[in-house]
């Protein structure tokens, strides 16, 4: 009898473990705009505690985002949200990012910065006043040197983040960053939201991903909404006949 009861208890434990997320973090999502609200929704749906960081935590807009997110989400100042969080997701406009990071740098130490921001890259958008030569990802890592910046989702529209099925097939999210364990953790978070992931390399690769986002933005900036294009990375199989020696030799042939 005793044995049967402990077997039942073990089964119940297993059930609880398999239905709950394997890990649960407190995630500060900075910004309550399109990307921030989509990101907060997906973090909350996948079992994490979401605290939005906003310039106006008492605003109707912030309250509406919290209501839509549900699952115990709340909103606070960005400083309070960052202080409480295990992971900080940056979903604010580029022009506000430097001040935000520098004002909260000590509370970012050792934390993963989940960076979806895009800086205008000078090589692509030279006319933009705040265009940068490197990338948002690299600059953020420099402003918060003890944090672990992982660039994710910057090439994925907020509507796809909300519902990956709209892409009509699997979407692979490229990840770049300097800390492998942080990238593996972000990969788990992103996969739980219904995406595939591909770890590509160091944060110095962020400018390539941000350049892609700049191109995505062109039809929007020109008001050509009917012609806006979508593109996704999608893992596939390399064509037959490709092997590592041919790939390495490609630029010398
Ligand atoms: N939209 C997309 O599909 C998409 C896709 C990939 C990456 N991204 C990147 O995600 C970031 C956010 O884009 P978004 O489309 O979500 O922008 P958005 O809808 O305009 O929202 C940006 C949010 O940033 C916060 N913010 C903080 N300081 C600000 C300031 N000085 N001026 C204006 N807003 C400020 C605001 O939240 P509070 O009012 O609560 O402070 C605002 O709602 C950008 O870096 C963008 O490149 C966007």
Tab-separated table of C-alpha atoms and ligand atoms in Angstrom:
chain	number	residue	atom	x	y	z
A	1	UNK	CA	0.000	0.000	0.000
A	2	UNK	CA	2.781	2.350	1.053
A	3	UNK	CA	4.685	1.496	-2.098
A	4	UNK	CA	1.626	2.176	-4.254
A	5	UNK	CA	1.139	5.576	-2.590
A	6	UNK	CA	4.736	6.649	-3.153
A	7	UNK	CA	4.474	5.452	-6.782
A	8	UNK	CA	1.353	7.638	-7.189
A	9	UNK	CA	3.171	10.574	-5.574
A	10	UNK	CA	6.115	10.122	-7.934
A	11	UNK	CA	3.727	10.017	-10.926
A	12	UNK	CA	1.992	13.196	-9.735
A	13	UNK	CA	5.382	14.857	-9.356
A	14	UNK	CA	6.344	13.818	-12.881
A	15	UNK	CA	3.057	15.205	-14.222
A	16	UNK	CA	3.603	18.540	-12.482
A	17	UNK	CA	7.173	18.709	-13.745
A	18	UNK	CA	6.204	17.903	-17.331
A	19	UNK	CA	3.322	20.391	-17.492
A	20	UNK	CA	5.237	23.296	-15.922
A	21	UNK	CA	8.007	25.143	-17.746
A	22	UNK	CA	11.383	23.577	-16.980
A	23	UNK	CA	12.621	26.965	-15.812
A	24	UNK	CA	10.863	30.221	-15.035
A	25	UNK	CA	12.508	33.594	-15.013
A	26	UNK	CA	11.523	37.101	-14.125
A	27	UNK	CA	11.815	38.953	-17.415
A	28	UNK	CA	11.889	42.745	-17.634
A	29	UNK	CA	10.560	43.778	-21.041
A	30	UNK	CA	11.629	47.356	-21.653
A	31	UNK	CA	9.185	49.128	-23.975
A	32	UNK	CA	5.446	48.643	-24.339
A	33	UNK	CA	5.274	49.181	-28.100
A	34	UNK	CA	4.694	46.649	-30.867
A	35	UNK	CA	7.721	44.490	-30.210
A	36	UNK	CA	7.677	44.853	-26.415
A	37	UNK	CA	4.030	43.859	-26.082
A	38	UNK	CA	4.468	40.874	-28.427
A	39	UNK	CA	7.568	39.753	-26.560
A	40	UNK	CA	5.917	40.161	-23.146
A	41	UNK	CA	2.925	38.161	-24.317
A	42	UNK	CA	5.092	35.284	-25.499
A	43	UNK	CA	7.279	35.262	-22.370
A	44	UNK	CA	4.167	35.206	-20.184
A	45	UNK	CA	2.540	32.459	-22.252
A	46	UNK	CA	5.643	30.334	-21.885
A	47	UNK	CA	5.591	30.505	-18.101
A	48	UNK	CA	7.778	33.471	-17.171
A	49	UNK	CA	6.966	36.401	-14.923
A	50	UNK	CA	6.848	39.561	-17.008
A	51	UNK	CA	7.478	43.063	-15.687
A	52	UNK	CA	7.226	45.705	-18.367
A	53	UNK	CA	9.514	48.706	-17.993
A	54	UNK	CA	7.920	51.891	-19.255
A	55	UNK	CA	8.467	55.641	-19.232
A	56	UNK	CA	4.819	55.927	-18.222
A	57	UNK	CA	3.895	52.909	-16.102
A	58	UNK	CA	0.605	54.526	-15.045
A	59	UNK	CA	-0.553	55.215	-18.608
A	60	UNK	CA	-3.641	53.659	-20.205
A	61	UNK	CA	-1.420	52.247	-22.921
A	62	UNK	CA	0.735	50.406	-20.381
A	63	UNK	CA	-2.360	49.131	-18.551
A	64	UNK	CA	-3.803	47.802	-21.823
A	65	UNK	CA	-0.565	45.940	-22.598
A	66	UNK	CA	-0.553	44.374	-19.125
A	67	UNK	CA	-4.196	43.313	-19.495
A	68	UNK	CA	-3.556	41.760	-22.901
A	69	UNK	CA	-0.510	39.916	-21.542
A	70	UNK	CA	-2.305	38.483	-18.504
A	71	UNK	CA	-0.585	35.661	-16.605
A	72	UNK	CA	0.362	37.972	-13.718
A	73	UNK	CA	2.265	40.492	-15.842
A	74	UNK	CA	2.733	43.982	-14.426
A	75	UNK	CA	4.368	47.271	-15.334
A	76	UNK	CA	6.817	49.462	-13.454
A	77	UNK	CA	9.513	51.981	-14.172
A	78	UNK	CA	12.292	50.556	-16.320
A	79	UNK	CA	14.754	50.904	-13.415
A	80	UNK	CA	12.563	48.858	-11.038
A	81	UNK	CA	11.799	46.247	-13.680
A	82	UNK	CA	15.496	45.794	-14.471
A	83	UNK	CA	16.451	45.600	-10.787
A	84	UNK	CA	13.990	42.739	-10.190
A	85	UNK	CA	14.665	40.788	-13.353
A	86	UNK	CA	16.808	37.758	-14.167
A	87	UNK	CA	16.677	38.589	-17.869
A	88	UNK	CA	16.251	42.017	-19.470
A	89	UNK	CA	14.601	42.171	-22.891
A	90	UNK	CA	15.250	45.424	-24.725
A	91	UNK	CA	12.353	46.382	-27.005
A	92	UNK	CA	12.631	50.134	-27.072
A	93	UNK	CA	13.582	52.620	-29.732
A	94	UNK	CA	17.250	52.818	-30.521
A	95	UNK	CA	17.504	56.512	-29.702
A	96	UNK	CA	16.478	55.815	-26.078
A	97	UNK	CA	18.694	52.777	-25.550
A	98	UNK	CA	22.035	54.299	-24.559
A	99	UNK	CA	20.538	56.385	-21.726
A	100	UNK	CA	18.530	53.408	-20.477
A	101	UNK	CA	21.572	51.114	-20.349
A	102	UNK	CA	23.905	53.663	-18.785
A	103	UNK	CA	21.372	54.605	-16.097
A	104	UNK	CA	20.943	50.947	-15.065
A	105	UNK	CA	24.366	49.510	-15.719
A	106	UNK	CA	25.058	48.062	-12.268
A	107	UNK	CA	21.715	46.215	-12.260
A	108	UNK	CA	22.613	44.618	-15.585
A	109	UNK	CA	25.756	42.913	-14.282
A	110	UNK	CA	25.733	39.168	-15.031
A	111	UNK	CA	22.248	39.351	-16.547
A	112	UNK	CA	21.254	38.245	-20.006
A	113	UNK	CA	20.236	41.185	-22.178
A	114	UNK	CA	17.794	39.812	-24.737
A	115	UNK	CA	18.308	42.425	-27.426
A	116	UNK	CA	15.757	42.878	-30.213
A	117	UNK	CA	16.737	46.476	-31.012
A	118	UNK	CA	17.945	47.683	-34.380
A	119	UNK	CA	20.233	50.631	-34.823
A	120	UNK	CA	20.289	52.211	-38.262
A	121	UNK	CA	23.552	51.001	-39.808
A	122	UNK	CA	25.502	53.797	-41.465
A	123	UNK	CA	26.457	51.606	-44.429
A	124	UNK	CA	22.751	51.114	-45.216
A	125	UNK	CA	21.080	54.269	-43.859
A	126	UNK	CA	23.742	56.961	-43.967
A	127	UNK	CA	21.110	59.708	-43.828
A	128	UNK	CA	19.841	58.715	-40.382
A	129	UNK	CA	21.066	61.087	-37.685
A	130	UNK	CA	21.704	58.316	-35.144
A	131	UNK	CA	23.178	55.807	-37.595
A	132	UNK	CA	26.036	53.733	-36.191
A	133	UNK	CA	29.126	52.180	-37.730
A	134	UNK	CA	28.967	48.947	-35.752
A	135	UNK	CA	25.642	47.755	-34.360
A	136	UNK	CA	23.221	48.120	-31.488
A	137	UNK	CA	24.287	44.730	-30.145
A	138	UNK	CA	27.976	45.625	-29.970
A	139	UNK	CA	27.351	49.062	-28.503
A	140	UNK	CA	25.031	47.701	-25.811
A	141	UNK	CA	27.623	45.066	-24.862
A	142	UNK	CA	30.178	47.876	-24.551
A	143	UNK	CA	27.911	50.075	-22.404
A	144	UNK	CA	27.115	47.145	-20.074
A	145	UNK	CA	30.337	45.150	-20.196
A	146	UNK	CA	29.393	42.742	-17.398
A	147	UNK	CA	26.095	41.779	-18.991
A	148	UNK	CA	25.589	38.995	-21.538
A	149	UNK	CA	24.036	40.478	-24.640
A	150	UNK	CA	22.292	38.070	-26.992
A	151	UNK	CA	20.756	39.467	-30.153
A	152	UNK	CA	17.501	37.701	-31.011
A	153	UNK	CA	14.337	38.369	-33.025
A	154	UNK	CA	15.627	41.615	-34.553
A	155	UNK	CA	14.853	40.252	-38.036
A	156	UNK	CA	11.393	38.949	-37.091
A	157	UNK	CA	8.306	41.178	-37.367
A	158	UNK	CA	6.242	41.595	-34.203
A	159	UNK	CA	3.245	39.924	-35.883
A	160	UNK	CA	5.322	36.790	-36.518
A	161	UNK	CA	6.613	36.866	-32.962
A	162	UNK	CA	2.987	36.933	-31.779
A	163	UNK	CA	2.022	34.076	-34.067
A	164	UNK	CA	4.843	32.203	-35.841
A	165	UNK	CA	2.243	30.266	-37.889
A	166	UNK	CA	1.709	33.418	-39.985
A	167	UNK	CA	5.083	32.746	-41.602
A	168	UNK	CA	3.672	29.649	-43.300
A	169	UNK	CA	6.423	27.368	-42.044
A	170	UNK	CA	9.135	27.143	-39.440
A	171	UNK	CA	11.124	30.299	-38.724
A	172	UNK	CA	14.718	30.069	-37.553
A	173	UNK	CA	15.891	32.850	-35.272
A	174	UNK	CA	19.594	33.644	-35.615
A	175	UNK	CA	21.348	34.350	-32.311
A	176	UNK	CA	24.613	36.187	-31.806
A	177	UNK	CA	26.445	36.989	-28.605
A	178	UNK	CA	29.727	36.469	-26.794
A	179	UNK	CA	28.547	34.141	-24.021
A	180	UNK	CA	27.701	30.624	-25.205
A	181	UNK	CA	25.731	29.656	-22.087
A	182	UNK	CA	23.627	32.820	-22.408
A	183	UNK	CA	22.941	32.050	-26.075
A	184	UNK	CA	21.941	28.489	-25.199
A	185	UNK	CA	19.563	29.841	-22.580
A	186	UNK	CA	18.065	32.316	-25.042
A	187	UNK	CA	17.749	29.489	-27.578
A	188	UNK	CA	15.619	27.558	-25.050
A	189	UNK	CA	13.414	30.596	-24.438
A	190	UNK	CA	12.937	31.241	-28.155
A	191	UNK	CA	12.270	27.578	-28.967
A	192	UNK	CA	9.586	27.481	-26.262
A	193	UNK	CA	7.841	30.264	-28.221
A	194	UNK	CA	7.611	28.048	-31.319
A	195	UNK	CA	10.737	29.030	-33.270
A	196	UNK	CA	13.862	27.239	-34.337
A	197	UNK	CA	17.179	28.807	-33.434
A	198	UNK	CA	20.673	28.958	-34.904
A	199	UNK	CA	23.664	30.174	-32.897
A	200	UNK	CA	25.767	32.073	-35.410
A	201	UNK	CA	28.674	33.615	-33.552
A	202	UNK	CA	29.913	36.597	-31.591
A	203	UNK	CA	28.245	39.936	-31.051
A	204	UNK	CA	30.442	41.391	-33.822
A	205	UNK	CA	28.035	39.617	-36.233
A	206	UNK	CA	25.121	41.736	-34.984
A	207	UNK	CA	25.703	44.348	-37.681
A	208	UNK	CA	24.840	41.794	-40.369
A	209	UNK	CA	21.506	40.996	-38.720
A	210	UNK	CA	20.765	44.654	-38.115
A	211	UNK	CA	21.585	45.431	-41.755
A	212	UNK	CA	18.962	42.872	-42.756
A	213	UNK	CA	16.431	44.591	-40.524
A	214	UNK	CA	17.305	47.922	-42.193
A	215	UNK	CA	16.384	46.434	-45.580
A	216	UNK	CA	13.132	45.055	-44.202
A	217	UNK	CA	12.294	48.596	-43.089
A	218	UNK	CA	12.762	50.231	-46.535
A	219	UNK	CA	9.226	49.682	-47.947
A	220	UNK	CA	7.722	50.843	-44.629
A	221	UNK	CA	9.853	53.994	-44.610
A	222	UNK	CA	8.715	54.718	-48.186
A	223	UNK	CA	5.054	54.070	-47.414
A	224	UNK	CA	4.926	51.099	-49.807
A	225	UNK	CA	2.948	48.995	-47.352
A	226	UNK	CA	1.423	46.760	-50.050
A	227	UNK	CA	4.900	45.865	-51.219
A	228	UNK	CA	6.451	45.258	-47.825
A	229	UNK	CA	8.445	42.086	-48.020
A	230	UNK	CA	8.869	39.373	-45.487
A	231	UNK	CA	11.831	37.135	-45.211
A	232	UNK	CA	12.798	34.534	-42.720
A	233	UNK	CA	15.704	32.366	-42.028
A	234	UNK	CA	14.586	28.768	-42.290
A	235	UNK	CA	16.915	25.919	-41.541
A	236	UNK	CA	17.130	23.491	-44.413
A	237	UNK	CA	19.422	20.935	-45.957
A	238	UNK	CA	22.442	22.052	-47.960
A	239	UNK	CA	22.439	21.067	-51.656
A	240	UNK	CA	24.040	17.711	-52.361
A	241	UNK	CA	27.714	17.818	-53.278
A	242	UNK	CA	28.522	20.487	-50.717
A	243	UNK	CA	31.185	19.530	-48.240
A	244	UNK	CA	33.291	21.536	-45.853
A	245	UNK	CA	36.348	21.673	-48.112
A	246	UNK	CA	34.294	23.104	-50.989
A	247	UNK	CA	32.670	25.691	-48.731
A	248	UNK	CA	36.040	26.751	-47.354
A	249	UNK	CA	37.509	26.969	-50.827
A	250	UNK	CA	34.604	28.882	-52.334
A	251	UNK	CA	36.240	32.301	-52.248
A	252	UNK	CA	39.525	31.095	-53.731
A	253	UNK	CA	38.167	29.132	-56.699
B	1	LIG	N1	8.201	46.364	-34.938
B	1	LIG	C1	8.822	45.228	-35.295
B	1	LIG	O1	8.235	44.353	-35.953
B	1	LIG	C2	10.252	44.999	-34.868
B	1	LIG	C3	10.854	43.788	-35.237
B	1	LIG	C4	12.166	43.512	-34.816
B	1	LIG	C5	12.844	44.439	-34.040
B	1	LIG	N2	12.242	45.629	-33.715
B	1	LIG	C6	13.003	46.583	-32.889
B	1	LIG	O2	12.351	46.667	-31.627
B	1	LIG	C7	12.536	47.977	-31.091
B	1	LIG	C8	11.147	48.525	-30.745
B	1	LIG	O3	10.406	48.627	-31.961
B	1	LIG	P1	8.805	48.776	-31.956
B	1	LIG	O4	8.363	48.545	-33.342
B	1	LIG	O5	8.224	47.973	-30.858
B	1	LIG	O6	8.663	50.328	-31.616
B	1	LIG	P2	7.417	51.069	-30.974
B	1	LIG	O7	6.160	50.310	-31.272
B	1	LIG	O8	7.521	52.478	-31.416
B	1	LIG	O9	7.685	50.963	-29.401
B	1	LIG	C9	8.868	51.453	-28.846
B	1	LIG	C10	8.702	51.605	-27.346
B	1	LIG	O10	9.920	52.120	-26.817
B	1	LIG	C11	9.626	52.787	-25.577
B	1	LIG	N3	10.424	54.008	-25.484
B	1	LIG	C12	11.336	54.259	-24.518
B	1	LIG	N4	11.915	55.454	-24.696
B	1	LIG	C13	11.346	55.997	-25.775
B	1	LIG	C14	11.508	57.235	-26.434
B	1	LIG	N5	12.406	58.153	-26.037
B	1	LIG	N6	10.736	57.469	-27.520
B	1	LIG	C15	9.838	56.561	-27.952
B	1	LIG	N7	9.660	55.347	-27.360
B	1	LIG	C16	10.395	55.075	-26.269
B	1	LIG	C17	8.127	53.079	-25.588
B	1	LIG	O11	7.538	52.348	-24.525
B	1	LIG	P3	7.009	53.152	-23.247
B	1	LIG	O12	6.064	54.201	-23.788
B	1	LIG	O13	6.305	52.141	-22.429
B	1	LIG	O14	8.199	53.746	-22.556
B	1	LIG	C18	7.633	52.605	-26.944
B	1	LIG	O15	6.367	52.013	-26.873
B	1	LIG	C19	13.261	48.801	-32.148
B	1	LIG	O16	14.628	48.849	-31.840
B	1	LIG	C20	13.017	48.005	-33.430
B	1	LIG	O17	14.049	48.182	-34.378
B	1	LIG	C21	10.964	45.919	-34.105
